[in-house]
Coordinates of C-alpha atoms (C1' of nucleotides) in Angstrom, one line a residue:
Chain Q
X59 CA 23.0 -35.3 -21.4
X60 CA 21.2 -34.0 -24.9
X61 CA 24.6 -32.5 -25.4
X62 CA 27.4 -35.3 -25.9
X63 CA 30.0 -34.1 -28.0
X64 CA 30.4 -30.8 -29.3
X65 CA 34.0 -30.5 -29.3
X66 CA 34.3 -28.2 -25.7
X67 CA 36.0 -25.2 -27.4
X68 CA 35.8 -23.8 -23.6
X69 CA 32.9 -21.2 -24.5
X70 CA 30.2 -22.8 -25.3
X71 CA 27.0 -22.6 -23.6
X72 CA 26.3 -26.2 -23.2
X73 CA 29.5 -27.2 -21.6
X74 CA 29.2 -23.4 -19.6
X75 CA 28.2 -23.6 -15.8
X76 CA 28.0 -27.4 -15.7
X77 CA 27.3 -27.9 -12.0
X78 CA 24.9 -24.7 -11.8
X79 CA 22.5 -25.4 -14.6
X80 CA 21.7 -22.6 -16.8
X81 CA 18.7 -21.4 -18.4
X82 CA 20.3 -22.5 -21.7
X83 CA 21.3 -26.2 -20.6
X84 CA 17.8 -27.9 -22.3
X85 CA 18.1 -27.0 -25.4
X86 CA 18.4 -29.2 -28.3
X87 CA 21.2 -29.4 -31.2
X88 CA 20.0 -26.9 -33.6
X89 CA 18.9 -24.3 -30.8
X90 CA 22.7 -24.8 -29.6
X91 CA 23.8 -23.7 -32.6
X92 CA 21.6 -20.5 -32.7
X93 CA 22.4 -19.7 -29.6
X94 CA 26.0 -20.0 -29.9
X95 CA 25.6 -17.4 -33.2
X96 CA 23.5 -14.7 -31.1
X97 CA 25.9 -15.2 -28.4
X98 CA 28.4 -12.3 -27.3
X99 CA 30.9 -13.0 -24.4
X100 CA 31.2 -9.6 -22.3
X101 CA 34.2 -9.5 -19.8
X102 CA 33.1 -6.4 -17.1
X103 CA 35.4 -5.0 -14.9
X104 CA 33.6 -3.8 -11.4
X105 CA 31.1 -1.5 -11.6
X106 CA 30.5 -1.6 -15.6
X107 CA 27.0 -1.5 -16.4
X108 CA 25.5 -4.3 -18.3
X109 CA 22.1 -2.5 -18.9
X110 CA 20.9 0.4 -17.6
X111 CA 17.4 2.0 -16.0
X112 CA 15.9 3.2 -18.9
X113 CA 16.9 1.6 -21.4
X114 CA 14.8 -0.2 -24.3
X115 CA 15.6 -4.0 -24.1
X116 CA 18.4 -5.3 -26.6
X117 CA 17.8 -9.2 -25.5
X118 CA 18.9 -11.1 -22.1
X119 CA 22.0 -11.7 -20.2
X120 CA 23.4 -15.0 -18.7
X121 CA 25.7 -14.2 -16.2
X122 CA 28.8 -16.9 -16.5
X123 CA 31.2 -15.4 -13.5
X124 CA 31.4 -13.1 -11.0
X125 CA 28.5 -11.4 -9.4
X126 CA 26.2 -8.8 -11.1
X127 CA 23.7 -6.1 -9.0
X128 CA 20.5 -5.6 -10.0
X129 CA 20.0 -1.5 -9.1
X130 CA 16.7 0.8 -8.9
X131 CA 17.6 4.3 -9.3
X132 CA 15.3 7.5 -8.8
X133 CA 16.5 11.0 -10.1
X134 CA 17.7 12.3 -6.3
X135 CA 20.8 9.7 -6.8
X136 CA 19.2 7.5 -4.1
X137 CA 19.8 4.0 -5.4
X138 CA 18.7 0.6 -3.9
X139 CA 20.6 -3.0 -4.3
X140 CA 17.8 -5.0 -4.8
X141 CA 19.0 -8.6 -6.0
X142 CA 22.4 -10.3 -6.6
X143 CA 22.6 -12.5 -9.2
X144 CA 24.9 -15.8 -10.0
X145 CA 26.5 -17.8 -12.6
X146 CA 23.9 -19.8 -14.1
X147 CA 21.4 -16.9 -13.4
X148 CA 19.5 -14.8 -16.5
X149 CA 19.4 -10.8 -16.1
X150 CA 17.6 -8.6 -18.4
X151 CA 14.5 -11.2 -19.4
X152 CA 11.8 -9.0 -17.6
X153 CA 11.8 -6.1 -19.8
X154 CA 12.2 -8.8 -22.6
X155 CA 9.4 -10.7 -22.1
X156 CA 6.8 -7.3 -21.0
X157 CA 8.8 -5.5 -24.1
X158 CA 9.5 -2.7 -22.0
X159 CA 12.4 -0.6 -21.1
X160 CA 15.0 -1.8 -18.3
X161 CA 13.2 -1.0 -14.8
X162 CA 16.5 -1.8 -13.0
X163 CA 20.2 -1.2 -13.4
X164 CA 22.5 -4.1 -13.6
X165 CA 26.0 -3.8 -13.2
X166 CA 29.4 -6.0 -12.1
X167 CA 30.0 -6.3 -8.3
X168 CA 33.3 -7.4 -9.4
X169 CA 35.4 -8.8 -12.1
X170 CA 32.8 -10.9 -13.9
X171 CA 31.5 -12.2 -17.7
X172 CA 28.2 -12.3 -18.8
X173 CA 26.8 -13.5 -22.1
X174 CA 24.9 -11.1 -24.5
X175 CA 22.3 -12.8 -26.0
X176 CA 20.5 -10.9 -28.0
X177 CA 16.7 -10.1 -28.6
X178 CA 16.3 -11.8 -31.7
X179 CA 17.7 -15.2 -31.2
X180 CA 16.2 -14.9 -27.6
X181 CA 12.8 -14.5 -29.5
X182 CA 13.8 -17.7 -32.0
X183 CA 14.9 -19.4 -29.0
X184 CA 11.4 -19.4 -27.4
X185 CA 9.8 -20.1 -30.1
X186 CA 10.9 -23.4 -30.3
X187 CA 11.5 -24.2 -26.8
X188 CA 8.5 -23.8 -24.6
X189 CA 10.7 -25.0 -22.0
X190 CA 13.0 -22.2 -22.1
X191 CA 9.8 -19.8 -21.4
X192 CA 8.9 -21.8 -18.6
X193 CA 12.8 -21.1 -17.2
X194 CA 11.9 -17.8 -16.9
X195 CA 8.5 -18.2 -15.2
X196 CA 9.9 -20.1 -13.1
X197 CA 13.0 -17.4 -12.4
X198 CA 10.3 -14.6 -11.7
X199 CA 8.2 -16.6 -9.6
X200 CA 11.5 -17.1 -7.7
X201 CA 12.7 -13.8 -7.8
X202 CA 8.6 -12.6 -6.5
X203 CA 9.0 -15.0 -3.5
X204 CA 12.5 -13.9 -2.6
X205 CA 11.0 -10.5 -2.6
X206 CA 8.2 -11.1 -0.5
X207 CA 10.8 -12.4 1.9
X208 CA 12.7 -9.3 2.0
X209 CA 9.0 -7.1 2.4
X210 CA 8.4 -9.4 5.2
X211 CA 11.6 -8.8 7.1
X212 CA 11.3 -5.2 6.1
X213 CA 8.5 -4.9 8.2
X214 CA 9.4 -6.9 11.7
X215 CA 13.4 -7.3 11.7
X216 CA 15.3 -4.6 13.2
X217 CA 17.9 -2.9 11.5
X218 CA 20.6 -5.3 13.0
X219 CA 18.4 -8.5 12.7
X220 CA 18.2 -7.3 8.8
X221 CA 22.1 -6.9 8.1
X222 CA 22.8 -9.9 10.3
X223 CA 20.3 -11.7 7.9
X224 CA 21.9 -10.3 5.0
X225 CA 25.7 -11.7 6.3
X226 CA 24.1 -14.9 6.5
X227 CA 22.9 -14.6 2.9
X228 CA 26.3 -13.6 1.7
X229 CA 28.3 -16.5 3.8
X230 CA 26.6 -19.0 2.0
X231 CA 27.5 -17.5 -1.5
X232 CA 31.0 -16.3 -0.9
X233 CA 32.0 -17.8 2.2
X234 CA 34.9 -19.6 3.1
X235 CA 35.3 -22.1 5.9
X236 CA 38.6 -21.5 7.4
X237 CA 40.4 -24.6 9.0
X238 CA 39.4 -23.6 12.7
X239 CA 35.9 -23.8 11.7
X240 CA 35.4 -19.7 11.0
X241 CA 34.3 -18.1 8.1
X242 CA 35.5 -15.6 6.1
X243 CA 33.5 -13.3 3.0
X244 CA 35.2 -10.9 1.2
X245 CA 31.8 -8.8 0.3
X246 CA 30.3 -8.2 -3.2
X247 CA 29.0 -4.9 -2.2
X248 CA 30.1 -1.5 -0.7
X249 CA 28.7 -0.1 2.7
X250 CA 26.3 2.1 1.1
X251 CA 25.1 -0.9 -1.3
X252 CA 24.8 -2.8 2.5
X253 CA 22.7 -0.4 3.7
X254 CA 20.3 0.3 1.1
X255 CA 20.0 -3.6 1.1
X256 CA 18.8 -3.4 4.9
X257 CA 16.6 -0.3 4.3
X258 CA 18.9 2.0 6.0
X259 CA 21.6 4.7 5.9
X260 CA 25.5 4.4 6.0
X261 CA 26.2 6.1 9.0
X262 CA 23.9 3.5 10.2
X263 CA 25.5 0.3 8.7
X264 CA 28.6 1.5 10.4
X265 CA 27.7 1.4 13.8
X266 CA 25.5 -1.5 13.1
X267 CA 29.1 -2.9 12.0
X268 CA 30.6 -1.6 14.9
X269 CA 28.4 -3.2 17.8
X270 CA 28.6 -6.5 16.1
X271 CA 32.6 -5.5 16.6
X272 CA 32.7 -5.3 20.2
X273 CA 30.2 -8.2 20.5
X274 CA 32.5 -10.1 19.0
X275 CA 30.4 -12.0 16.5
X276 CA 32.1 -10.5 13.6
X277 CA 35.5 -8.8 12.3
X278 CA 35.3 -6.5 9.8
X279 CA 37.9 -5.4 7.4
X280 CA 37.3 -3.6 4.4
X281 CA 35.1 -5.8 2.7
X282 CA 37.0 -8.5 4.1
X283 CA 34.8 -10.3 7.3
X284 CA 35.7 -12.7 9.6
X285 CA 33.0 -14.7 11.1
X286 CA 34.8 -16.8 14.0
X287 CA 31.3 -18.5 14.9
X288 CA 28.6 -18.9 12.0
X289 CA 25.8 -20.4 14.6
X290 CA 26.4 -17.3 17.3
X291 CA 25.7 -15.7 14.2
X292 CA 22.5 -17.2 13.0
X293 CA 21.7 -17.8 17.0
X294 CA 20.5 -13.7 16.4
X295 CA 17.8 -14.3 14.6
X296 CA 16.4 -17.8 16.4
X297 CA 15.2 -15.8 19.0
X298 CA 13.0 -14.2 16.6
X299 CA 11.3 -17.5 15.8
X300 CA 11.5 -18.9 18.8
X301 CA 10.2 -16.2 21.3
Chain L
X218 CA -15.0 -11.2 -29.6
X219 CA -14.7 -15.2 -29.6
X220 CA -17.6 -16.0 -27.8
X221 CA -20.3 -14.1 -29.3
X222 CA -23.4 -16.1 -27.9
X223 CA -23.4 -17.8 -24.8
X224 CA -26.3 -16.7 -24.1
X225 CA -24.9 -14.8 -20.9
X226 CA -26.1 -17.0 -17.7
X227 CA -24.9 -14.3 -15.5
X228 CA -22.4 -16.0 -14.0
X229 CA -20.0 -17.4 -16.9
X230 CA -16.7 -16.8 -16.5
X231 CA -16.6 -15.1 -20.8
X232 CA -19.2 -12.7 -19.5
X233 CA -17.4 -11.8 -16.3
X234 CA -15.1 -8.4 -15.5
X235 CA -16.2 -7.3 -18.8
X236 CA -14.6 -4.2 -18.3
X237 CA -11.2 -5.6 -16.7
X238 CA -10.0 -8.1 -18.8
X239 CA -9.4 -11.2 -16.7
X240 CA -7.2 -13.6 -17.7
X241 CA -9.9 -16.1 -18.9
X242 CA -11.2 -14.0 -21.5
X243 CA -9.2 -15.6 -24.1
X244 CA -10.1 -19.2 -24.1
X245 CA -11.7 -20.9 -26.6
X246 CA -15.2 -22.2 -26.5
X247 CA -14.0 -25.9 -25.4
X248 CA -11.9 -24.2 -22.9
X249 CA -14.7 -22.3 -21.5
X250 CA -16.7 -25.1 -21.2
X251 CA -14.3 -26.9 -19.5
X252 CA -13.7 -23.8 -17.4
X253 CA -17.2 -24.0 -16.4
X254 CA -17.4 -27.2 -15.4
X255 CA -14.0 -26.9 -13.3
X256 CA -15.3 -23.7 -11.7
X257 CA -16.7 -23.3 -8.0
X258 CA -18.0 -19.3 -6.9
X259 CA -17.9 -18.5 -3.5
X260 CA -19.1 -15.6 -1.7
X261 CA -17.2 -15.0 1.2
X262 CA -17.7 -12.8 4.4
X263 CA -14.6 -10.3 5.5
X264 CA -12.1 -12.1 6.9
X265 CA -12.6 -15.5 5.7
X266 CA -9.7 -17.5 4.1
X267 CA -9.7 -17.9 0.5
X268 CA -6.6 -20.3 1.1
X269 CA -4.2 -20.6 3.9
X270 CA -0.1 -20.2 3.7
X271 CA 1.4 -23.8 4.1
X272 CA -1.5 -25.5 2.6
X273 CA -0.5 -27.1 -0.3
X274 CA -2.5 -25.7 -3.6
X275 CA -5.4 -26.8 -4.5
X276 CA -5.9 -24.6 -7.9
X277 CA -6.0 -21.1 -8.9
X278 CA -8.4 -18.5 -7.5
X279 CA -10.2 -15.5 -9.8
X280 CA -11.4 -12.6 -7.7
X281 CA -14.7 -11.4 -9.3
X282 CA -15.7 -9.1 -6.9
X283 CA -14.8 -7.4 -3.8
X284 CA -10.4 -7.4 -2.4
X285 CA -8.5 -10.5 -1.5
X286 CA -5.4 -8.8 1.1
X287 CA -2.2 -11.4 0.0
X288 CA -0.9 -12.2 3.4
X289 CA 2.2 -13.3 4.8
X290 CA 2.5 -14.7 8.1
X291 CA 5.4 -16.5 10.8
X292 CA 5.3 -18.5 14.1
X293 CA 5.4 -15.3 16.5
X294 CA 2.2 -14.0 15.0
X295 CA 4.0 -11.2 13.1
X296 CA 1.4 -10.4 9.7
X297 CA 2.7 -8.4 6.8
X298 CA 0.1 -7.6 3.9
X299 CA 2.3 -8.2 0.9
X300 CA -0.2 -7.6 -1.9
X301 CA -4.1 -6.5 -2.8
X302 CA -6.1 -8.0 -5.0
X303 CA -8.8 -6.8 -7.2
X304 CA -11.7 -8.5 -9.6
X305 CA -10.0 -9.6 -12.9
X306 CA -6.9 -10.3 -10.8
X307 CA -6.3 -14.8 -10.5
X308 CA -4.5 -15.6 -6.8
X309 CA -3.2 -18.7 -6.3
X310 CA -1.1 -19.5 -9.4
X311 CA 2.4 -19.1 -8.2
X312 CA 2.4 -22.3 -5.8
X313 CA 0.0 -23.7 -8.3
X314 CA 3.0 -23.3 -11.1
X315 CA 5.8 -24.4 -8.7
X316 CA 3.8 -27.4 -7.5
X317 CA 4.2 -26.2 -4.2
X318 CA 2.3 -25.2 -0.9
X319 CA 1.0 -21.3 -0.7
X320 CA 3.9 -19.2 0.4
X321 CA 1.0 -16.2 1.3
X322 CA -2.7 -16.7 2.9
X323 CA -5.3 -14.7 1.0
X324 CA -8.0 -13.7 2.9
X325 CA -11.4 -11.3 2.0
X326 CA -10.9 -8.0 3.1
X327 CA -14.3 -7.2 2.6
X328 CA -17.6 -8.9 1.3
X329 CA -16.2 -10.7 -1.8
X330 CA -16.4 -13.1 -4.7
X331 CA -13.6 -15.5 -5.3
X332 CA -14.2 -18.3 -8.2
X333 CA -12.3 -22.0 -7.6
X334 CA -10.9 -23.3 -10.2
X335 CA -9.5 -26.4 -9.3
X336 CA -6.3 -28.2 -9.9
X337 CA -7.1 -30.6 -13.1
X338 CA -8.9 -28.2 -14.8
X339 CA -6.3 -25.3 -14.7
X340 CA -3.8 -28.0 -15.4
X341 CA -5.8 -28.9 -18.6
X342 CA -6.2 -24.9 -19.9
X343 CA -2.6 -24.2 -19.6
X344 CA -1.8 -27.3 -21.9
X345 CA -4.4 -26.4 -24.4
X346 CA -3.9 -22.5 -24.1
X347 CA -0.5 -21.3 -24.0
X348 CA -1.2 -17.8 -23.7
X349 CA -3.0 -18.8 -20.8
X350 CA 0.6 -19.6 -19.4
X351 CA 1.5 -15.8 -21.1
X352 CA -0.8 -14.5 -18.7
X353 CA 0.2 -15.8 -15.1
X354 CA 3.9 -14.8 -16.9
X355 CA 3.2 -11.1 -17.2
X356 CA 0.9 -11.4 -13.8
X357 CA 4.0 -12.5 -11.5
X358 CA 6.6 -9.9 -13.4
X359 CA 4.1 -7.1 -12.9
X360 CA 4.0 -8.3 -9.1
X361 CA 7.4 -8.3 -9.2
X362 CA 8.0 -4.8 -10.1
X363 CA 5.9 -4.0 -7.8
X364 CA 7.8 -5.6 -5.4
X365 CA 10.3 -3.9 -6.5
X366 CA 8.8 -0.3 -6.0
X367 CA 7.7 -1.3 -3.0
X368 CA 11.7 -2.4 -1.4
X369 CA 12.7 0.8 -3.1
X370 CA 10.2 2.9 -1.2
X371 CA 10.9 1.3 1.9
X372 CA 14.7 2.0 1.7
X373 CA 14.1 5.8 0.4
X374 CA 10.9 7.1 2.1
X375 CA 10.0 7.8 5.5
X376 CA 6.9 6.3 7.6
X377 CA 4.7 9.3 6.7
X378 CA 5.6 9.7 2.8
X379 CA 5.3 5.9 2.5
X380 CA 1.6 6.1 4.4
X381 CA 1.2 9.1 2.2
X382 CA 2.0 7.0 -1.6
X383 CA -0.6 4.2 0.6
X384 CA -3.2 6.2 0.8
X385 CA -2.7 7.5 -2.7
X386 CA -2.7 4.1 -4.1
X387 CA -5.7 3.4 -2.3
X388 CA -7.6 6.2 -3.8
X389 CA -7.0 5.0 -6.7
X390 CA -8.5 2.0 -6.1
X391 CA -11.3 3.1 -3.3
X392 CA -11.7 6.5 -3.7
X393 CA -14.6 8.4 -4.4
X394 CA -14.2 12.4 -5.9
X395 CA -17.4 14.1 -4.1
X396 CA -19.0 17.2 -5.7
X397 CA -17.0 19.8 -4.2
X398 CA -13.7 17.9 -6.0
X399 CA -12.3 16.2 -2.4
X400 CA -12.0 12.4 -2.4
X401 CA -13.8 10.2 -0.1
X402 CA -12.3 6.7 0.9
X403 CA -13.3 3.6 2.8
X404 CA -9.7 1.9 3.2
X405 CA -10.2 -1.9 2.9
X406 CA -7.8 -2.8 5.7
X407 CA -6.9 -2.2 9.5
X408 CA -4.4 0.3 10.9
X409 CA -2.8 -2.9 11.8
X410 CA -2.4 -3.9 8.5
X411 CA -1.6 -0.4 7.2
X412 CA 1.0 -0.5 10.0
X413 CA 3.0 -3.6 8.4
X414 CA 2.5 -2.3 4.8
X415 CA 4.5 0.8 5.8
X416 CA 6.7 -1.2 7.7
X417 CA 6.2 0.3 11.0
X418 CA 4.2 -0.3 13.9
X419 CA 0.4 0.3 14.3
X420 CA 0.9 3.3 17.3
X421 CA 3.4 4.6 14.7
X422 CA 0.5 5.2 11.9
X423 CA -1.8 6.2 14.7
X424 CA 0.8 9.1 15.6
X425 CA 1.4 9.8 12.0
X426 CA -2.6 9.5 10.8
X427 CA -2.5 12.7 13.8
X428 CA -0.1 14.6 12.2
X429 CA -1.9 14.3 8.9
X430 CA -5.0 15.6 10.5
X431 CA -3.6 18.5 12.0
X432 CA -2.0 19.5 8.6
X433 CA -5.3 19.5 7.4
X434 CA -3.9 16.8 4.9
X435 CA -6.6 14.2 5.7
X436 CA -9.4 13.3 7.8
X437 CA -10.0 9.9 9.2
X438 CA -13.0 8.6 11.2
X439 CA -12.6 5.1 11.4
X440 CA -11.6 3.5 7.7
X441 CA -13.6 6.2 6.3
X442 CA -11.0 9.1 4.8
X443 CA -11.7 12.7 3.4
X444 CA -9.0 14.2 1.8
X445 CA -10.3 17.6 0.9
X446 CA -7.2 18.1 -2.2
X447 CA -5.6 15.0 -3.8
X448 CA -2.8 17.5 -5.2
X449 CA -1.8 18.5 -1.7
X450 CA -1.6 14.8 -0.7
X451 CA 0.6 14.1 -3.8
X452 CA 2.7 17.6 -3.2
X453 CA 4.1 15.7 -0.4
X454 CA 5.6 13.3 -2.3
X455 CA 6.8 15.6 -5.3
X456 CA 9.5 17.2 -3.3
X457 CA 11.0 14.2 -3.0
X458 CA 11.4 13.9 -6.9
X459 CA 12.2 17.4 -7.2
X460 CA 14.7 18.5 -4.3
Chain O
dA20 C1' -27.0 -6.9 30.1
dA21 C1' -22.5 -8.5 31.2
dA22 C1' -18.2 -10.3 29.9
dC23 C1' -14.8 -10.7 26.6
dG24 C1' -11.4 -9.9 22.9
dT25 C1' -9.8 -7.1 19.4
dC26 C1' -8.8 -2.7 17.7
dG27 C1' -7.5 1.9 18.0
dT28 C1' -5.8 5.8 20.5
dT29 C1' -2.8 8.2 23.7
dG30 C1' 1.0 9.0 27.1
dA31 C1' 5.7 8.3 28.9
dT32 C1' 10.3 6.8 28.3
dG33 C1' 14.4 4.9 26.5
dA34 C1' 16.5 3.4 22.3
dT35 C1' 17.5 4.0 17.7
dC36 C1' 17.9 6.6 13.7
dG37 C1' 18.7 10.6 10.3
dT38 C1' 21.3 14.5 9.5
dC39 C1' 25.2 17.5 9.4
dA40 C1' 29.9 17.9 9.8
dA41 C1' 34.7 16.7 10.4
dT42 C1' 38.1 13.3 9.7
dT43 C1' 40.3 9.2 8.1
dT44 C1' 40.8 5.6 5.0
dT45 C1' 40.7 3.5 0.6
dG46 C1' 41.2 3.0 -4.2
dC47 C1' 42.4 4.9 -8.5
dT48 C1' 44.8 8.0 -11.8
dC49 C1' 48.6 10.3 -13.3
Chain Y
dG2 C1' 54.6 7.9 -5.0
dA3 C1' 51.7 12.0 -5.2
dG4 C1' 47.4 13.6 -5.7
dC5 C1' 42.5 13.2 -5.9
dA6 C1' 37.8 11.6 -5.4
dA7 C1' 34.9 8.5 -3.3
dA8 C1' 34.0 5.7 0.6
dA9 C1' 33.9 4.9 5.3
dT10 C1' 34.1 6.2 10.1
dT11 C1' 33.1 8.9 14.1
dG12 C1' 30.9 12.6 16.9
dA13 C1' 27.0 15.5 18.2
dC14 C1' 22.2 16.6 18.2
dG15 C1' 17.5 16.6 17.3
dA16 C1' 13.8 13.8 15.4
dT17 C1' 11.6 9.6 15.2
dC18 C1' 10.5 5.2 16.7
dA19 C1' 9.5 0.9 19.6
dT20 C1' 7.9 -0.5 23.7
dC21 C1' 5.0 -0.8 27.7
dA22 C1' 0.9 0.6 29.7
dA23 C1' -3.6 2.5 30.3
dC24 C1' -8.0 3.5 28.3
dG25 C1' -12.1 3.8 25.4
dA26 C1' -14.8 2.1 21.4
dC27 C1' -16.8 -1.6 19.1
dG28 C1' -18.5 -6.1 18.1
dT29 C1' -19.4 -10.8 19.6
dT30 C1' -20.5 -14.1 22.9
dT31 C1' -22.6 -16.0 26.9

DNA sequence: AAACGTCGTTGATGATCGTCAATTTTGCTC
DNA sequence: GAGCAAAATTGACGATCATCAACGACGTTT
């Protein structure tokens, strides 16, 4: 809208994520242009680290393909998935904004690019865009709720209400219907990932994975699954609500 | 500092949580009066609703004295305590910034003081005092994090070292060191509450409050707890760190 | 005082999970 | 393709948990 011409040299952030809406999508003509000079595309192969636990903060992250983890670490090596994040979606602006060090890992799930911005224009940048702060209210006020979710199920789903949850999640971001009407997910995350998502251990997810085997409500692969009917699926947890 | 007179009514909101730092302290002295006029305190008995999840917001809440138990709730009756709060802390301002209904109840956990601040008048602050807005910012990352220490726990720890950090946060906040150095507590909520703040059921933290009594760990009689030596209680915990 | 509901405790039992270990599979490097 | 390391699976076993049920303690109501 704000944005007409700007000659789409392919990597700019106004024309980036057109559908998804960024964070950076509001700002006006002369922000643009500081964005677009504090800007640094990142290509990440999976598993590279885009910041890590610990770390002091060096600005924010927009996340432009793939999928990126967000991580918590402890120092026995026990490490917890504990969001996903999108194109279109920020990383890194929590430590920004409390000044802190990194409390969380995030790393690529996958091939993906993020965009570096970096802590000084991310200061201008608020400075003159109110907007953009309230972006990022908004985003952890999101995030908090999403989190309360997960506390909640924590607490009264069982270990296979939780991962059958979780698959449910996933179909809807990398799903694919399949012309007989089943779906198929290749998986962003690694068994171990799976089951520190649903509060659990490995061993676990794999019989977990198993069962839902011979019940038939799901193939697994790999990371490759094949979901042959999505509402058997979700029918798991209805009886939760229901009952 | 900014308000130097006001000749302290008692019950102004500049002269409140002098100690604590609540997030009204910094207004200005139109804002306060505005405040004051736009402010309602009520005194409320344990158990009674400060606002109810689904209800759609109505303003932001200040708890001045007492705890307010952040509650979330679903259709089979299932109740997870998501979050405590404490006197300085403000409740209420995440459906309030979303324009949305209350995602959480909060209730009184105890004899309390809760202060109204409704709708307009909040509105009107945050568009005359941005840091205001700073405020509720760094109050829903820090809830966040926590959030996020809390998922991690619940995927790392078992029942009894996640009642164990419980209790230790809880002593932190309720405790009482007695002359001969051991800590006395009155815990502000039920076992059934405790229960879903583990994650667990409430005959699970009955068993488990057992064991901790025959180790000599900790007493309980009702909500009242003696734990004869913190360190011990904390020791449990270490060896997770450590091994 | 009696009746009631909630909360908390305790017991018994079957189901689930964590752990250790062995093995297979996968993905990556050389 | 061979070799290697990490991931994933499977089995066995003991520990822990969820569930159902019974009971006592406590506060409130009638």
């Amino acid at each position: 809208m704000a944005q007409s011409h700007t000659k789409a040299t392919s990597h700019t952030c106004a024309v980036c994520h057109v559908g998804r809406r960024s964070d950076w999508h509001d700002l006006d003509e002369t922000s643009l242009a500081v964005l677009e000079r504090g800007r640094r595309r990142r290509e990440l192969g999976s598993g590279e680290v885009v910041f890590a636990q610990g770390e002091r903060n060096d600005g924010v992250y927009c996340v432009s393909g793939g999928t990126v983890g967000i991580r918590r670490l402890d120092s026995n090596g026990n490490s917890v998935l504990l969001e996903l994040a999108y194109p279109g979606d920020t990383v890194g602006y929590r430590s920004f904004l409390t000044d802190s060090e990194h409390k969380t890992s995030a790393e690529a799930l996958g091939p993906s690019i993020v965009c570096h911005i970096d802590h000084a224009t991310v200061t201008a940048l608020l400075a003159a865009n109110p907007a953009l702060g309230l972006r990022f209210l908004k985003r952890s006020i999101g995030a908090l709720e999403d989190a309360h979710d997960t506390m909640f199920r924590q607490a009264t789903f069982s270990n296979r209400h939780k991962l059958v949850h979780l698959l449910l999640v996933l179909v809807g971001r990398h799903g694919h219907r399949l012309v007989n009407g089943s779906q198929s997910i290749e998986l962003p995350v690694s068994r171990r990932d799976l089951a520190s998502m649903v509060g659990t251990r490995h061993e676990t997810i794999s019989r977990i994975i198993g069962r839902l085997e011979t019940d038939g409500i799901a193939h697994f692969s790999g990371r490759q699954v094949m979901i042959p009917n999505v509402e058997a699926l979700a029918a798991e947890l209805d009886c939760l609500a229901s009952a």
